[in-house]
CSV table of C-alpha atoms in Angstrom, one decimal:
chain,number,residue,atom,x,y,z
Q,196,GLY,CA,12.4,-15.3,-44.1
Q,197,THR,CA,13.0,-12.2,-46.2
Q,198,GLY,CA,14.4,-10.1,-43.4
Q,199,LYS,CA,11.6,-7.9,-42.2
Q,200,THR,CA,12.4,-8.2,-38.5
Q,201,LEU,CA,16.2,-8.0,-39.2
Q,202,LEU,CA,15.6,-4.8,-41.2
Q,203,ALA,CA,13.8,-3.2,-38.3
Q,204,LYS,CA,16.6,-4.2,-35.9
Q,205,ALA,CA,19.2,-2.7,-38.3
Q,206,VAL,CA,17.2,0.6,-38.4
Q,207,ALA,CA,17.4,0.8,-34.6
Q,208,GLY,CA,21.1,0.0,-34.6
Q,209,GLU,CA,21.8,2.7,-37.2
Q,210,ALA,CA,19.7,5.2,-35.4
Q,211,LYS,CA,21.4,4.4,-32.0
Q,212,VAL,CA,18.1,4.9,-30.1
Q,213,PRO,CA,16.1,2.6,-27.7
Q,214,PHE,CA,14.3,-0.2,-29.5
Q,215,TYR,CA,11.1,-1.7,-28.2
Q,216,SER,CA,10.3,-5.0,-29.9
Q,217,ILE,CA,7.0,-6.8,-29.3
Q,218,SER,CA,4.9,-9.4,-31.1
Q,219,GLY,CA,1.4,-8.7,-32.1
Q,220,SER,CA,0.2,-11.9,-30.3
Q,221,ASP,CA,1.6,-10.5,-27.0
Q,222,PHE,CA,-1.2,-7.9,-26.9
Q,223,VAL,CA,-4.0,-10.5,-27.2
Q,224,GLU,CA,-5.2,-12.2,-24.0
Q,225,MET,CA,-8.4,-13.9,-23.0
Q,226,TYR,CA,-8.9,-11.4,-20.2
Q,227,VAL,CA,-10.8,-8.3,-21.1
Q,228,GLY,CA,-8.8,-5.1,-21.1
Q,229,VAL,CA,-5.3,-6.7,-20.8
Q,230,GLY,CA,-4.4,-6.0,-24.4
Q,231,ALA,CA,-5.5,-2.4,-24.4
Q,232,SER,CA,-3.7,-1.9,-21.1
Q,233,ARG,CA,-0.4,-3.3,-22.6
Q,234,VAL,CA,-0.7,-0.9,-25.6
Q,235,ARG,CA,-1.1,2.1,-23.3
Q,236,ASP,CA,1.8,1.0,-21.1
Q,237,LEU,CA,4.1,0.4,-24.2
Q,238,PHE,CA,3.3,3.8,-25.7
Q,239,LYS,CA,3.7,5.6,-22.4
Q,240,GLU,CA,7.1,4.1,-21.8
Q,241,ALA,CA,8.2,4.9,-25.4
Q,242,LYS,CA,7.2,8.5,-25.0
Q,243,GLU,CA,9.1,8.8,-21.7
Q,244,ASN,CA,12.3,7.5,-23.4
Q,245,SER,CA,12.0,9.3,-26.7
Q,246,PRO,CA,13.6,9.4,-29.2
Q,247,CYS,CA,13.0,5.6,-29.7
Q,248,ILE,CA,11.6,3.0,-32.1
Q,249,ILE,CA,8.7,0.7,-31.5
Q,250,PHE,CA,8.6,-2.5,-33.6
Q,251,ILE,CA,5.5,-4.7,-33.7
Q,252,ASP,CA,6.2,-8.1,-35.3
Q,253,GLU,CA,3.4,-10.0,-37.0
Q,254,ILE,CA,0.9,-7.1,-36.5
Q,255,ASP,CA,-1.8,-9.1,-38.3
Q,256,ALA,CA,-2.4,-10.9,-35.0
Q,257,VAL,CA,-3.9,-7.7,-33.5
Q,258,GLY,CA,-4.5,-5.6,-36.6
Q,259,ARG,CA,-6.8,-7.9,-38.5
Q,260,HIS,CA,-9.8,-6.4,-40.3
Q,261,ARG,CA,-12.5,-5.7,-37.7
Q,262,GLY,CA,-15.6,-7.7,-37.9
Q,263,SER,CA,-13.8,-10.9,-39.1
Q,264,GLY,CA,-13.1,-12.4,-35.7
Q,265,THR,CA,-15.0,-15.3,-34.0
Q,266,GLY,CA,-16.2,-13.3,-31.0
Q,267,GLY,CA,-18.4,-10.8,-32.7
Q,268,GLY,CA,-17.8,-7.0,-33.0
Q,269,HIS,CA,-16.5,-6.4,-29.4
Q,270,ASP,CA,-13.9,-9.1,-28.8
Q,271,GLU,CA,-10.6,-8.4,-27.0
Q,272,ARG,CA,-8.6,-8.2,-30.1
Q,273,GLU,CA,-10.7,-5.4,-31.5
Q,274,GLN,CA,-10.5,-3.5,-28.2
Q,275,THR,CA,-6.7,-3.8,-28.4
Q,276,LEU,CA,-6.7,-2.5,-32.0
Q,277,ASN,CA,-8.9,0.4,-31.2
Q,278,GLN,CA,-6.5,1.4,-28.4
Q,279,MET,CA,-3.6,1.2,-30.7
Q,280,LEU,CA,-5.3,3.4,-33.3
Q,281,VAL,CA,-6.0,6.0,-30.5
Q,282,GLU,CA,-2.4,6.0,-29.4
Q,283,MET,CA,-1.1,6.4,-32.9
Q,284,ASP,CA,-3.4,9.4,-33.4
Q,285,GLY,CA,-1.8,10.9,-30.3
Q,286,PHE,CA,1.6,11.2,-32.0
Q,287,GLU,CA,2.9,14.7,-32.7
Q,288,ALA,CA,5.8,16.1,-34.5
Q,289,THR,CA,7.7,16.5,-31.3
Q,290,THR,CA,7.0,13.0,-29.9
Q,291,ASN,CA,10.1,11.5,-31.6
Q,292,VAL,CA,8.7,8.0,-31.5
Q,293,ILE,CA,8.8,5.9,-34.7
Q,294,LEU,CA,6.5,3.0,-35.1
Q,295,ILE,CA,7.5,0.1,-37.4
Q,296,ALA,CA,5.4,-3.1,-38.0
Q,297,ALA,CA,5.9,-6.2,-40.0
Q,298,THR,CA,3.5,-8.7,-41.5
Q,299,ASN,CA,3.3,-11.2,-44.3
Q,300,ARG,CA,-0.5,-10.8,-44.6
Q,301,PRO,CA,-1.0,-7.1,-45.5
Q,302,ASP,CA,-4.3,-8.0,-47.2
Q,303,VAL,CA,-6.0,-8.8,-43.9
Q,304,LEU,CA,-5.1,-5.6,-42.0
Q,305,ASP,CA,-7.7,-3.1,-41.0
Q,306,PRO,CA,-7.9,-0.1,-43.4
Q,307,ALA,CA,-7.8,2.3,-40.4
Q,308,LEU,CA,-4.2,1.1,-39.7
Q,309,LEU,CA,-3.0,2.0,-43.2
Q,310,ARG,CA,-4.5,5.5,-43.5
Q,311,PRO,CA,-2.2,8.6,-43.6
Q,312,GLY,CA,-0.8,9.5,-40.2
Q,313,ARG,CA,-0.5,5.8,-39.2
Q,314,PHE,CA,1.2,3.1,-41.2
Q,315,ASP,CA,1.1,5.3,-44.4
Q,316,ARG,CA,4.5,4.1,-45.7
Q,317,GLN,CA,4.5,0.5,-46.8
Q,318,ILE,CA,7.7,-1.2,-47.9
Q,319,GLN,CA,7.6,-4.5,-49.8
Q,320,VAL,CA,10.5,-6.7,-48.6
Q,321,GLU,CA,10.8,-9.2,-51.5
Q,322,THR,CA,13.1,-12.1,-51.9
Q,323,PRO,CA,16.5,-11.0,-53.1
Q,324,ASP,CA,17.5,-10.8,-56.7
Q,325,MET,CA,20.7,-12.3,-58.2
Q,326,LYS,CA,23.0,-9.6,-56.8
Q,327,GLY,CA,21.3,-9.7,-53.4
Q,328,ARG,CA,21.6,-13.5,-53.2
Q,329,VAL,CA,25.4,-13.2,-53.9
Q,330,ARG,CA,25.8,-10.6,-51.1
Q,331,ILE,CA,23.8,-12.7,-48.6
Q,332,LEU,CA,25.8,-15.8,-49.5
Q,333,GLU,CA,29.0,-13.8,-48.9
Q,334,VAL,CA,27.7,-12.9,-45.4
Q,335,HIS,CA,26.7,-16.4,-44.4
Q,336,SER,CA,29.8,-18.1,-45.9
Q,337,LYS,CA,32.1,-16.1,-43.6
Q,338,GLY,CA,33.9,-18.5,-41.2
Q,339,LYS,CA,33.0,-21.6,-43.4
Q,340,PRO,CA,35.8,-23.3,-45.3
Q,341,LEU,CA,34.8,-23.4,-48.9
Q,342,ALA,CA,36.6,-25.4,-51.6
Q,343,ASP,CA,38.1,-23.7,-54.7
Q,344,ASP,CA,35.3,-25.2,-56.9
Q,345,VAL,CA,32.5,-23.4,-54.9
Q,346,ASP,CA,31.3,-20.3,-56.8
Q,347,LEU,CA,28.8,-18.2,-54.9
Q,348,ALA,CA,27.6,-16.6,-58.1
Q,349,MET,CA,26.6,-20.0,-59.4
Q,350,ILE,CA,24.9,-20.9,-56.2
Q,351,ALA,CA,22.9,-17.7,-56.5
Q,352,LYS,CA,22.0,-18.5,-60.0
Q,353,ARG,CA,20.7,-21.9,-58.9
Q,354,THR,CA,18.5,-20.5,-56.2
Q,355,PRO,CA,16.0,-18.1,-57.7
Q,356,GLY,CA,13.2,-17.2,-55.4
Q,357,PHE,CA,15.2,-18.2,-52.3
Q,358,SER,CA,14.8,-15.9,-49.3
Q,359,GLY,CA,17.7,-14.8,-47.1
Q,360,ALA,CA,16.7,-17.5,-44.5
Q,361,ASP,CA,16.7,-20.2,-47.3
Q,362,LEU,CA,20.2,-19.2,-48.4
Q,363,ALA,CA,21.5,-19.3,-44.8
Q,364,ASN,CA,19.9,-22.7,-44.4
Q,365,VAL,CA,21.7,-24.0,-47.6
Q,366,LEU,CA,25.1,-23.1,-46.2
Q,367,ASN,CA,24.3,-24.4,-42.7
Q,368,GLU,CA,23.1,-27.7,-44.2
Q,369,ALA,CA,26.3,-27.8,-46.3
Q,370,ALA,CA,28.4,-27.3,-43.2
Q,371,LEU,CA,26.6,-30.1,-41.3
Q,372,LEU,CA,26.9,-32.5,-44.3
Q,373,THR,CA,30.6,-31.7,-44.5
Q,374,ALA,CA,31.1,-32.4,-40.8
Q,375,ARG,CA,29.1,-35.7,-41.0
Q,376,GLY,CA,31.2,-36.8,-43.9
Q,377,GLY,CA,34.5,-36.1,-42.1
Q,378,GLN,CA,35.6,-33.6,-44.7
Q,379,SER,CA,37.4,-30.4,-43.9
Q,380,VAL,CA,36.1,-28.1,-46.6
Q,381,ILE,CA,32.7,-27.6,-48.2
Q,382,ASP,CA,32.8,-28.5,-51.9
Q,383,SER,CA,30.3,-28.0,-54.8
Q,384,THR,CA,28.9,-31.5,-54.5
Q,385,ILE,CA,27.9,-30.9,-50.9
Q,386,ILE,CA,26.4,-27.5,-51.9
Q,387,ASP,CA,24.3,-29.3,-54.5
Q,388,GLU,CA,23.0,-31.8,-51.9
Q,389,ALA,CA,22.3,-28.9,-49.5
Q,390,ILE,CA,20.2,-27.1,-52.1
Q,391,ASP,CA,18.3,-30.3,-52.9
Q,392,ARG,CA,17.6,-30.7,-49.2
Q,393,VAL,CA,16.2,-27.2,-48.9
Q,394,ILE,CA,14.0,-27.6,-52.0
Q,395,ALA,CA,12.8,-31.2,-51.6
Q,396,GLY,CA,13.8,-32.4,-48.2
Q,397,PRO,CA,16.4,-35.0,-47.1
Q,398,GLN,CA,17.1,-38.1,-49.2
Q,399,LYS,CA,15.1,-41.2,-48.0
Q,400,ARG,CA,17.9,-43.8,-48.0
Q,401,THR,CA,15.7,-46.4,-46.2
Q,402,ARG,CA,12.9,-46.1,-48.8
Q,403,LEU,CA,13.7,-48.9,-51.2
Q,404,MET,CA,11.5,-49.2,-54.3
Q,405,ASN,CA,11.0,-52.4,-56.2
Q,406,ASP,CA,12.0,-52.7,-59.8
Q,407,LYS,CA,8.5,-51.9,-61.1
Q,408,GLU,CA,8.2,-48.8,-59.0
Q,409,ARG,CA,11.7,-47.6,-60.1
Q,410,MET,CA,10.7,-48.1,-63.7
Q,411,VAL,CA,7.4,-46.2,-63.3
Q,412,THR,CA,9.2,-43.4,-61.4
Q,413,ALA,CA,11.9,-43.2,-64.2
Q,414,TYR,CA,9.3,-42.8,-66.9
Q,415,HIS,CA,7.2,-40.4,-64.7
Q,416,GLU,CA,10.1,-38.0,-64.1
Q,417,GLY,CA,11.4,-38.5,-67.6
Q,418,GLY,CA,7.9,-37.4,-68.8
Q,419,HIS,CA,8.1,-34.2,-66.9
Q,420,ALA,CA,11.6,-33.4,-68.1
Q,421,LEU,CA,10.9,-34.3,-71.8
Q,422,VAL,CA,7.7,-32.2,-72.0
Q,423,ALA,CA,9.6,-29.2,-70.5
Q,424,ALA,CA,12.3,-29.7,-73.2
Q,425,ALA,CA,9.7,-30.0,-76.0
Q,426,MET,CA,7.8,-26.8,-75.1
Q,427,ASN,CA,8.9,-23.4,-76.2
Q,428,ASP,CA,8.3,-21.3,-73.0
Q,429,THR,CA,9.5,-23.4,-70.1
Q,430,ASP,CA,12.5,-22.9,-67.9
Q,431,PRO,CA,15.6,-25.1,-68.5
Q,432,VAL,CA,15.6,-28.6,-66.9
Q,433,THR,CA,18.6,-28.6,-64.6
Q,434,LYS,CA,18.3,-31.9,-62.8
Q,435,VAL,CA,16.3,-35.2,-62.8
Q,436,THR,CA,16.5,-37.9,-60.1
Q,437,ILE,CA,14.6,-41.0,-59.1
Q,438,LEU,CA,16.1,-41.0,-55.6
Q,439,PRO,CA,13.3,-40.7,-53.0
Q,440,ARG,CA,13.5,-37.3,-51.2
Q,441,GLY,CA,11.0,-36.0,-48.8
Q,442,ARG,CA,7.5,-37.3,-49.7
Q,443,ALA,CA,8.5,-37.7,-53.4
Q,444,LEU,CA,9.8,-40.8,-55.1
Q,445,GLY,CA,11.8,-38.6,-57.4
Q,446,TYR,CA,11.7,-35.1,-58.8
Q,447,THR,CA,12.5,-32.9,-61.8
Q,448,MET,CA,14.1,-29.5,-61.2
Q,449,VAL,CA,13.5,-26.6,-63.6
Q,450,MET,CA,15.2,-23.3,-62.9
Q,451,PRO,CA,14.9,-20.0,-64.7
Q,452,SER,CA,18.2,-18.7,-66.1
Q,453,GLU,CA,17.5,-15.2,-64.7
Q,454,ASP,CA,15.2,-13.5,-62.2
Q,455,LYS,CA,11.7,-13.1,-63.5
Q,456,TYR,CA,8.9,-10.9,-62.2
Q,457,SER,CA,6.0,-11.7,-64.5
Q,458,THR,CA,4.7,-14.7,-66.4
Q,459,THR,CA,3.1,-14.8,-69.8
Q,460,ARG,CA,0.1,-16.9,-70.8
Q,461,ASN,CA,2.2,-19.2,-73.0
Q,462,GLU,CA,4.5,-19.8,-70.1
Q,463,LEU,CA,1.6,-20.7,-67.9
Q,464,LEU,CA,0.2,-23.1,-70.5
Q,465,ASP,CA,3.6,-24.7,-70.8
Q,466,GLN,CA,3.8,-25.1,-67.0
Q,467,LEU,CA,0.5,-26.9,-67.2
Q,468,ALA,CA,1.8,-29.3,-69.9
Q,469,TYR,CA,5.0,-29.8,-67.8
Q,470,ALA,CA,2.8,-30.7,-64.8
Q,471,MET,CA,0.9,-33.3,-66.9
Q,472,GLY,CA,4.1,-34.8,-68.3
Q,473,GLY,CA,4.5,-37.4,-65.6
Q,474,ARG,CA,0.9,-38.7,-65.6
Q,475,VAL,CA,0.9,-38.8,-69.5
Q,476,ALA,CA,4.1,-40.8,-69.5
Q,477,GLU,CA,2.5,-43.4,-67.3
Q,478,GLU,CA,-0.5,-43.6,-69.6
Q,479,ILE,CA,1.5,-43.9,-72.7
Q,480,VAL,CA,4.0,-46.5,-71.5
Q,481,PHE,CA,2.1,-48.6,-68.9
Q,482,HIS,CA,-1.6,-47.8,-69.7
Q,483,ASP,CA,-2.1,-47.8,-66.0
Q,484,PRO,CA,-1.5,-44.5,-64.2
Q,485,THR,CA,-0.5,-44.4,-60.5
Q,486,THR,CA,-1.3,-42.1,-57.6
Q,487,GLY,CA,2.1,-40.5,-58.0
Q,488,ALA,CA,0.7,-37.6,-60.1
Q,489,ALA,CA,-1.7,-36.4,-57.3
Q,490,ASN,CA,0.5,-33.4,-56.4
Q,491,ASP,CA,1.1,-32.6,-60.1
Q,492,ILE,CA,-2.7,-32.5,-60.7
Q,493,GLU,CA,-3.2,-30.3,-57.7
Q,494,LYS,CA,-0.6,-27.8,-58.9
Q,495,ALA,CA,-1.9,-27.8,-62.4
Q,496,THR,CA,-5.5,-27.2,-61.2
Q,497,GLY,CA,-4.3,-24.3,-59.1
Q,498,ILE,CA,-2.5,-22.6,-62.0
Q,499,ALA,CA,-5.5,-23.1,-64.3
Q,500,ARG,CA,-7.9,-21.7,-61.8
Q,501,LYS,CA,-5.8,-18.6,-61.3
Q,502,MET,CA,-5.6,-18.1,-65.0
Q,503,VAL,CA,-9.4,-18.1,-65.2
Q,504,THR,CA,-10.3,-16.3,-62.0
Q,505,GLN,CA,-7.4,-13.9,-61.4
Q,506,TYR,CA,-5.3,-13.3,-64.5
Q,507,GLY,CA,-8.2,-12.8,-67.1
Q,508,MET,CA,-6.8,-15.5,-69.4
Q,509,SER,CA,-10.1,-17.0,-70.4
Q,510,ASP,CA,-12.2,-15.7,-73.3
Q,511,ARG,CA,-15.5,-17.1,-71.8
Q,512,VAL,CA,-15.0,-15.7,-68.3
Q,513,GLY,CA,-13.2,-12.5,-69.5
Q,514,MET,CA,-10.9,-10.1,-67.8
Q,515,VAL,CA,-12.8,-10.2,-64.5
Q,516,LYS,CA,-11.4,-10.8,-61.0
Q,517,MET,CA,-13.5,-13.5,-59.5
Q,518,GLY,CA,-14.1,-13.6,-55.7
Q,519,GLY,CA,-13.4,-16.4,-53.3
Q,520,GLY,CA,-9.6,-16.2,-53.5
Q,521,SER,CA,-7.7,-17.1,-50.4
Q,522,SER,CA,-6.0,-13.7,-50.3
Q,523,GLU,CA,-9.3,-11.9,-49.6
Q,524,PRO,CA,-10.8,-11.3,-46.2
Q,525,MET,CA,-13.8,-13.5,-45.6
Q,526,GLY,CA,-17.2,-12.3,-44.7
Q,527,PRO,CA,-18.9,-12.5,-41.3
Q,528,ALA,CA,-17.6,-15.1,-38.9
Q,529,GLY,CA,-18.5,-18.6,-39.8
Q,530,SER,CA,-20.1,-17.7,-43.1
Q,531,GLY,CA,-17.5,-19.5,-45.2
Q,532,ARG,CA,-18.2,-17.2,-48.2
Q,533,SER,CA,-16.6,-14.0,-49.4
Q,534,ASP,CA,-18.6,-10.9,-49.8
Q,535,ASP,CA,-18.5,-11.2,-53.6
Q,536,ALA,CA,-19.2,-14.9,-53.9
Q,537,ASN,CA,-19.9,-16.1,-57.4
Q,538,SER,CA,-23.2,-17.4,-58.7
Q,539,ASP,CA,-23.7,-21.0,-59.5
Q,540,THR,CA,-23.7,-20.3,-63.3
Q,541,THR,CA,-20.4,-18.4,-63.0
Q,542,LEU,CA,-18.9,-21.2,-61.0
Q,543,THR,CA,-20.0,-23.8,-63.6
Q,544,THR,CA,-18.3,-21.7,-66.3
Q,545,ILE,CA,-15.1,-21.3,-64.3
Q,546,ASP,CA,-15.0,-25.1,-63.7
Q,547,ALA,CA,-15.5,-25.7,-67.4
Q,548,GLU,CA,-12.7,-23.3,-68.4
Q,549,VAL,CA,-10.3,-24.9,-65.8
Q,550,ARG,CA,-11.1,-28.3,-67.2
Q,551,ALA,CA,-10.5,-27.1,-70.8
Q,552,LEU,CA,-7.1,-25.7,-69.9
Q,553,ILE,CA,-6.1,-29.0,-68.2
Q,554,ASP,CA,-7.4,-31.0,-71.1
Q,555,ASP,CA,-5.4,-28.9,-73.6
Q,556,ALA,CA,-2.2,-29.3,-71.4
Q,557,HIS,CA,-2.8,-33.1,-71.3
Q,558,ALA,CA,-3.0,-33.1,-75.1
Q,559,ASP,CA,0.2,-31.0,-75.4
Q,560,ALA,CA,2.1,-33.4,-73.1
Q,561,TYR,CA,0.7,-36.4,-75.0
Q,562,TRP,CA,1.9,-35.0,-78.3
Q,563,ALA,CA,5.4,-34.2,-77.0
Q,564,LEU,CA,5.9,-37.7,-75.5
Q,565,ASN,CA,4.5,-39.6,-78.5
Q,566,GLU,CA,6.6,-37.5,-80.9
Q,567,ASN,CA,9.7,-38.1,-78.9
Q,568,ARG,CA,9.1,-41.6,-77.6
Q,569,ASP,CA,12.7,-42.7,-78.4
Q,570,VAL,CA,14.1,-39.8,-76.3
Q,571,LEU,CA,11.8,-40.8,-73.5
Q,572,ASP,CA,13.0,-44.4,-73.5
Q,573,THR,CA,16.6,-43.2,-73.5
Q,574,LEU,CA,16.0,-40.8,-70.7
Q,575,ALA,CA,14.3,-43.5,-68.6
Q,576,TYR,CA,17.2,-46.0,-69.2
Q,577,GLU,CA,19.8,-43.4,-68.1
Q,578,LEU,CA,17.8,-42.6,-65.0
Q,579,LEU,CA,17.6,-46.3,-64.1
Q,580,GLU,CA,21.3,-46.6,-64.7
Q,581,LYS,CA,22.6,-43.4,-63.0
Q,582,GLU,CA,19.6,-42.4,-60.8
Q,583,THR,CA,20.5,-38.7,-61.2
Q,584,LEU,CA,21.2,-36.7,-64.3
Q,585,ASP,CA,22.5,-33.2,-64.4
Q,586,GLU,CA,22.0,-30.3,-66.9
Q,587,ALA,CA,24.9,-31.3,-69.2
Q,588,GLN,CA,23.8,-35.0,-69.4
Q,589,LEU,CA,20.2,-33.9,-70.0
Q,590,ALA,CA,21.3,-31.5,-72.8
Q,591,GLU,CA,23.0,-34.4,-74.6
Q,592,ILE,CA,19.9,-36.6,-74.3
Q,593,PHE,CA,17.5,-33.8,-75.4
Q,594,ALA,CA,19.6,-32.9,-78.6
Q,595,PRO,CA,17.1,-34.7,-81.0
Q,596,VAL,CA,13.9,-33.5,-79.3
Q,597,VAL,CA,11.2,-32.2,-81.7
Q,598,LYS,CA,9.8,-28.9,-80.4
Q,599,ARG,CA,6.2,-28.0,-80.3
Q,600,ASP,CA,5.0,-25.5,-82.9
Q,601,PRO,CA,4.3,-22.0,-81.5
Q,602,ARG,CA,0.7,-21.4,-80.4
Q,603,SER,CA,-1.6,-19.3,-82.4
Q,604,VAL,CA,-2.3,-15.7,-81.4
Q,605,TRP,CA,-4.6,-15.3,-78.4
Q,606,LEU,CA,-6.6,-12.0,-78.2
Q,607,ALA,CA,-9.1,-12.8,-75.4
Q,608,SER,CA,-11.9,-12.3,-78.0
Q,609,ARG,CA,-12.4,-14.1,-81.3
Q,610,ASP,CA,-14.0,-11.0,-82.9
Q,611,ARG,CA,-10.8,-8.8,-82.7
Q,612,PRO,CA,-8.6,-8.3,-85.7
Q,613,VAL,CA,-5.0,-9.6,-85.4
Q,614,SER,CA,-2.3,-6.9,-85.4
Q,615,THR,CA,0.7,-8.0,-87.3
Q,616,ARG,CA,2.8,-4.9,-86.3
Q,617,PRO,CA,5.8,-6.0,-84.1
Q,618,PRO,CA,6.9,-4.1,-81.0
Q,619,ILE,CA,9.5,-1.4,-81.2
Q,620,GLU,CA,13.2,-2.4,-81.0
Q,621,ALA,CA,14.7,-1.7,-77.6
Q,622,PRO,CA,17.2,1.2,-77.6
Q,623,ALA,CA,20.1,-0.9,-76.5
Q,624,ALA,CA,19.4,-3.6,-79.1
Q,625,ARG,CA,19.1,-0.9,-81.8
Q,626,ARG,CA,22.5,0.5,-80.8
Q,627,VAL,CA,24.1,-2.9,-81.0
Q,628,ALA,CA,22.5,-3.6,-84.4
Q,629,GLU,CA,23.7,-0.2,-85.7
Q,630,ALA,CA,27.3,-0.9,-84.5
Q,631,ARG,CA,27.3,-4.3,-86.1
Q,632,ALA,CA,26.0,-2.8,-89.4
Q,633,HIS,CA,28.7,-0.1,-89.2
Q,634,GLU,CA,31.4,-2.7,-88.7
Q,635,ALA,CA,30.1,-4.8,-91.6
Q,636,ALA,CA,30.1,-1.7,-93.8
Q,637,GLN,CA,33.7,-0.9,-92.8
Q,638,ALA,CA,34.8,-4.5,-93.5
Q,639,GLU,CA,33.1,-4.5,-96.9
Q,640,ALA,CA,34.7,-1.2,-97.8
Q,641,ALA,CA,38.1,-2.4,-96.7
Q,642,GLN,CA,37.6,-5.6,-98.8
Q,643,ALA,CA,36.6,-3.6,-101.8
Q,644,ALA,CA,39.6,-1.2,-101.4
Q,645,GLY,CA,41.9,-4.2,-101.2
Q,646,GLN,CA,40.6,-5.5,-104.5
Q,647,THR,CA,40.9,-2.1,-106.3
Q,648,GLY,CA,44.2,-1.2,-104.7
Q,649,SER,CA,43.0,2.2,-103.3
Q,650,ALA,CA,42.6,3.0,-99.7
Q,651,PRO,CA,39.0,3.9,-98.6
Q,652,GLU,CA,38.2,7.2,-97.0
Q,653,ALA,CA,38.0,7.1,-93.3
Q,654,ALA,CA,34.4,6.9,-92.1
Q,655,GLU,CA,33.0,9.4,-89.7
Q,656,THR,CA,33.1,7.3,-86.5
Q,657,PRO,CA,34.2,8.2,-83.0
Q,658,GLU,CA,37.5,6.2,-83.6
Q,659,ALA,CA,38.2,8.2,-86.8
Q,660,GLN,CA,37.7,11.6,-85.3
Q,661,GLU,CA,40.5,13.8,-84.1
Q,662,PRO,CA,41.5,13.2,-80.4
Q,663,PRO,CA,40.3,15.8,-77.9
Q,664,GLN,CA,42.2,19.1,-77.5
Q,665,TRP,CA,43.3,20.3,-74.2
Q,666,PRO,CA,42.9,24.1,-73.4
Q,667,GLY,CA,45.8,26.1,-75.0
Q,668,GLN,CA,47.0,23.2,-77.1
Q,669,SER,CA,47.3,23.2,-80.9
Q,670,GLY,CA,47.9,19.5,-81.4
Q,671,PRO,CA,47.2,16.2,-79.8
Q,672,ARG,CA,48.4,15.9,-76.2
Q,673,THR,CA,51.1,13.4,-75.6
Q,674,ASP,CA,53.1,12.1,-72.6
Q,675,GLU,CA,56.8,12.9,-72.2
Q,676,ASP,CA,57.7,9.8,-74.1
Q,677,GLY,CA,55.5,10.9,-77.0
Q,678,ARG,CA,52.6,8.4,-76.5
Q,679,GLU,CA,49.0,9.5,-76.5
Q,680,PRO,CA,47.6,8.5,-73.0
Q,681,TRP,CA,44.2,7.5,-74.4
Q,682,ALA,CA,45.6,5.3,-77.2
């Protein structure tokens, strides 16, 4: 949904040349030789109608790493891939045929496809940033009647990580909800509901919980939100609801205030504590946890395992990338193991480190909820009363929350000395600090001059310097009425 196929079509439209679009799965057939024959026919027709563009969508269907299929080393897909490699080698400078392909699994492509002379230029089509989301929303909002309270910039701020297709879906859902409600314009309330639908699914109005389940759900979601508020490196909590939506009985929404492209270790640890918040709230209040935390435990385990096996954030395992990740191509067909499978001892160590991270997160959540039990009770009561709380209401409830102390320094090794030297100050921040210091000095000098009755000497600042001289001019340049145009 990031726009790979749309981008290829836009290239063809800008170039104003014939455009041949085909899916990778169209080449693969059960009959021997059909795929290779289609490749030859496609490239032959393209060369006859050059200049032109060939676009192969989802090329991983035919370009997967050879030797990883289920039919051995000579299946039809590999024959098709070999023919494609031969045709691409036949391109010359005068052929005037451009080949573009798209995939969301670049890790499984055969290396021969990616060598220079073939697909040697790889372009990452990521989800849009804040400015990109605003521009996409402007495109998809054309022709839709928006109320005055709808701010596209605020919608973009509330949808970090959304692809172009997700944003289009939000506005389409909003238009449908507006029509069903008999309204003539799309207002901000409907936009909020549309965003919730895209994130968590439609609201289950027929799923009626009894009083006990509503109470447990209120404390569960309140536990998530309160732990997030008590940690130091979590994203702001923007919404909490106990209305069933999708497969969930309720949900807590945390949204970053700006686009982020990396995550620190402390942020990951706080994410683990946030995931444990619902389960811990059930343990503290009811002493009888439910199955509602199953998805939270699954997510927390995934984060902890990545910290140990991929991010090098375990001092016992070390900064080593462990095999067996889902993003790696598997070994021979049916083996079920990656080429660099870990030993039993290493797997035991990894499991122990994952368990330790989960236990620490459980302890952090337990401390946060015990320390702020009054806030938890207030939050659960408000959820039972209002069912949904927005960011402003949550900020008022969280005002007395006691924050967790910052974690101790982590160095990946206990034997390394701790450096107390801070990082450098960013140039922009330094300029701001210098400007503020200069303003403070000027204000202090003016105050001192007022007390002594003498005027201070003008400081050497850009404002105190002489205005620029125009060529052939002896004094400041003025307009006809005597004013300085830059004043």
